[in-house]
Coordinates of C-alpha atoms in Angstrom, one line a residue:
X1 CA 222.2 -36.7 52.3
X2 CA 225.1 -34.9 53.9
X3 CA 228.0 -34.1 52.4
X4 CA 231.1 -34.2 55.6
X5 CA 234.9 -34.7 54.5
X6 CA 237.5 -36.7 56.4
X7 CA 241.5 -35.8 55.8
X8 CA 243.9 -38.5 55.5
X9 CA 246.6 -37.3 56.7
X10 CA 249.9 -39.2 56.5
X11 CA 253.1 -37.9 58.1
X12 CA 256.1 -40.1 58.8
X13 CA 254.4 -43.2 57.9
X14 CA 251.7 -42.1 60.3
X15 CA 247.7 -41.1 60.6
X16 CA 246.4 -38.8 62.3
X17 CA 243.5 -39.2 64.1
X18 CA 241.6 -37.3 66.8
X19 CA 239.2 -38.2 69.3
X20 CA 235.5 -36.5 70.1
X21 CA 234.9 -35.0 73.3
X22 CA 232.6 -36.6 76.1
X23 CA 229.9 -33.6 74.9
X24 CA 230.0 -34.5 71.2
X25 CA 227.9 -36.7 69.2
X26 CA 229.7 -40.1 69.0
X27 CA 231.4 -39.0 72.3
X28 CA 234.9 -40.6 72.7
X29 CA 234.8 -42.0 69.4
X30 CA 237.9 -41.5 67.1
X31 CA 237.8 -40.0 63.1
X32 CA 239.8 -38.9 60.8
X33 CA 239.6 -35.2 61.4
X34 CA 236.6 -32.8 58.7
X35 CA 233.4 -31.5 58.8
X36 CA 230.8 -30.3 57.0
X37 CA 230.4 -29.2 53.2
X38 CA 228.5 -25.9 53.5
X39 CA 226.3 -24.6 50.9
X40 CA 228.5 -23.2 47.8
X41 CA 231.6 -25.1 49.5
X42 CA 233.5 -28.0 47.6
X43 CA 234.9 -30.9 49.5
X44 CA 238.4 -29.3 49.3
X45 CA 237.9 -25.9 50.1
X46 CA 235.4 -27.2 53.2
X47 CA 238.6 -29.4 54.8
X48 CA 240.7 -26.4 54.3
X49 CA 238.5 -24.7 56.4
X50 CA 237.9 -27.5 59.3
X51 CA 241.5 -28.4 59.3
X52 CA 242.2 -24.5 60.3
X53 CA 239.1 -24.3 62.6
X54 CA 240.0 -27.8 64.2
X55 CA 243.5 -27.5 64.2
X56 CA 245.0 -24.0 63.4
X57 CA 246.8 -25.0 60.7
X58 CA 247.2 -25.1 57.1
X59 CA 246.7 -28.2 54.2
X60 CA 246.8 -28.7 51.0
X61 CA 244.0 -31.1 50.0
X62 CA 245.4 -33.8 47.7
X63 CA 243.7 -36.8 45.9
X64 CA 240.2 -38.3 46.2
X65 CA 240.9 -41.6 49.0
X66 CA 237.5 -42.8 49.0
X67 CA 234.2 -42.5 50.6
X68 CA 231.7 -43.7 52.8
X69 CA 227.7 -43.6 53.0
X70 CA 226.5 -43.9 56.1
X71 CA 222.8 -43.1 58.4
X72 CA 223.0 -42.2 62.1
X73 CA 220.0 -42.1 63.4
X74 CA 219.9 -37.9 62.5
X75 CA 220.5 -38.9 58.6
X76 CA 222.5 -40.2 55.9
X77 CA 226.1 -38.8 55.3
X78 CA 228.3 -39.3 52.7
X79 CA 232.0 -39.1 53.9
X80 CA 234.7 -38.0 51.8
X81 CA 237.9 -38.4 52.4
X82 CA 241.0 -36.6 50.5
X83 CA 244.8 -37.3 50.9
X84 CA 245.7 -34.1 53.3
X85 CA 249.3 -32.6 53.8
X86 CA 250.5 -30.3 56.6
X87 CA 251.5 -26.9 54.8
X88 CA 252.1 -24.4 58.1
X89 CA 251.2 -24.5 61.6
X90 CA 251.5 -27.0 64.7
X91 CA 248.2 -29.4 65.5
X92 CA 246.6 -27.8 67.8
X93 CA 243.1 -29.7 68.8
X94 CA 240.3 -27.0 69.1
X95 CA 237.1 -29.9 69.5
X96 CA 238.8 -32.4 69.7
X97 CA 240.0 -34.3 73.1
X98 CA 242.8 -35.8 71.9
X99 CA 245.1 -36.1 69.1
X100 CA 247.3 -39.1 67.5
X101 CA 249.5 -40.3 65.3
X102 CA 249.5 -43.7 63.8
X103 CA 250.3 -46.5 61.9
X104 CA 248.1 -47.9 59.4
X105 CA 248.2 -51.5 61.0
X106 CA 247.3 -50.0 64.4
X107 CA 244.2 -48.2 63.4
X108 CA 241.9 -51.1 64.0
X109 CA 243.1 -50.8 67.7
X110 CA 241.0 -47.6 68.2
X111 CA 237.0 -47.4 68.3
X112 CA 236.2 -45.3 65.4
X113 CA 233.0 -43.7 64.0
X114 CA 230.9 -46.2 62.1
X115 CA 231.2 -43.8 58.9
X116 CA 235.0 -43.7 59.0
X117 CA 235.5 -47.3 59.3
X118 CA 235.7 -48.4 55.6
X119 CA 237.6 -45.2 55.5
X120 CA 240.1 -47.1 58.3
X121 CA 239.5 -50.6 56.3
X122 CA 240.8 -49.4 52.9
X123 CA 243.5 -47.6 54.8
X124 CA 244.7 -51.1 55.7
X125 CA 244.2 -52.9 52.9
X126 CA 246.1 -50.7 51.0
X127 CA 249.0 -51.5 53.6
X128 CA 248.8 -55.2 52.5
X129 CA 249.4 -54.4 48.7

């Protein structure tokens, strides 16, 4: 099983989330921004480095949010996703096609990965408490 981490990143009362390219794997779909754990890498360190090759900016990876197990038809992943704050820099996509910001309650209005959608579930749920 693969190891990829998701960033929940709240600003504003807002999510980002980004949308693959027509190319990608999962093409148009939307996620919450991450990558994969290389070899020697922990979860943190790794969204560090995606946020700044994705993005060009800077985060401080905060708490554990959850996770997600999920198989594609490549293999299993297990998605991790960590509370993610904006340190230095502007978003600017690198892979992605598109960038947004929004509320929790609007979330289920996009078509997301199927491994980020208990990610997007608990996301709302904590909304409701």
């Amino acid at each position: 099983m693969k190891n990829v981490t998701a960033a929940i990143l709240i600003e504003g009362g807002k999510i980002l989330i980004a949308r693959r390219k027509a190319d990608d794997h999962l093409a148009f779909k939307w996620e919450f921004p991450g990558g994969k754990v290389e070899p020697g890498e922990t979860p943190e360190e790794c969204l560090k480095r995606e946020m700044k090759e994705e993005f060009n900016v800077e985060v401080r990876v905060g708490d554990y949010f959850g996770e997600s197990i999920y198989t594609y038809d490549y293999g299993q992943i297990r998605l991790l996703a960590y509370l993610t704050y904006l340190e230095k820099g502007v978003l600017v996509p690198q892979v992605h096609g598109e960038i947004k910001w929004v509320t929790r309650e609007k979330l289920q209005d996009f078509d997301f990965a199927p491994a980020d959608i208990p990610l997007v579930k608990k996301l709302q749920e904590e909304e409701k408490e």
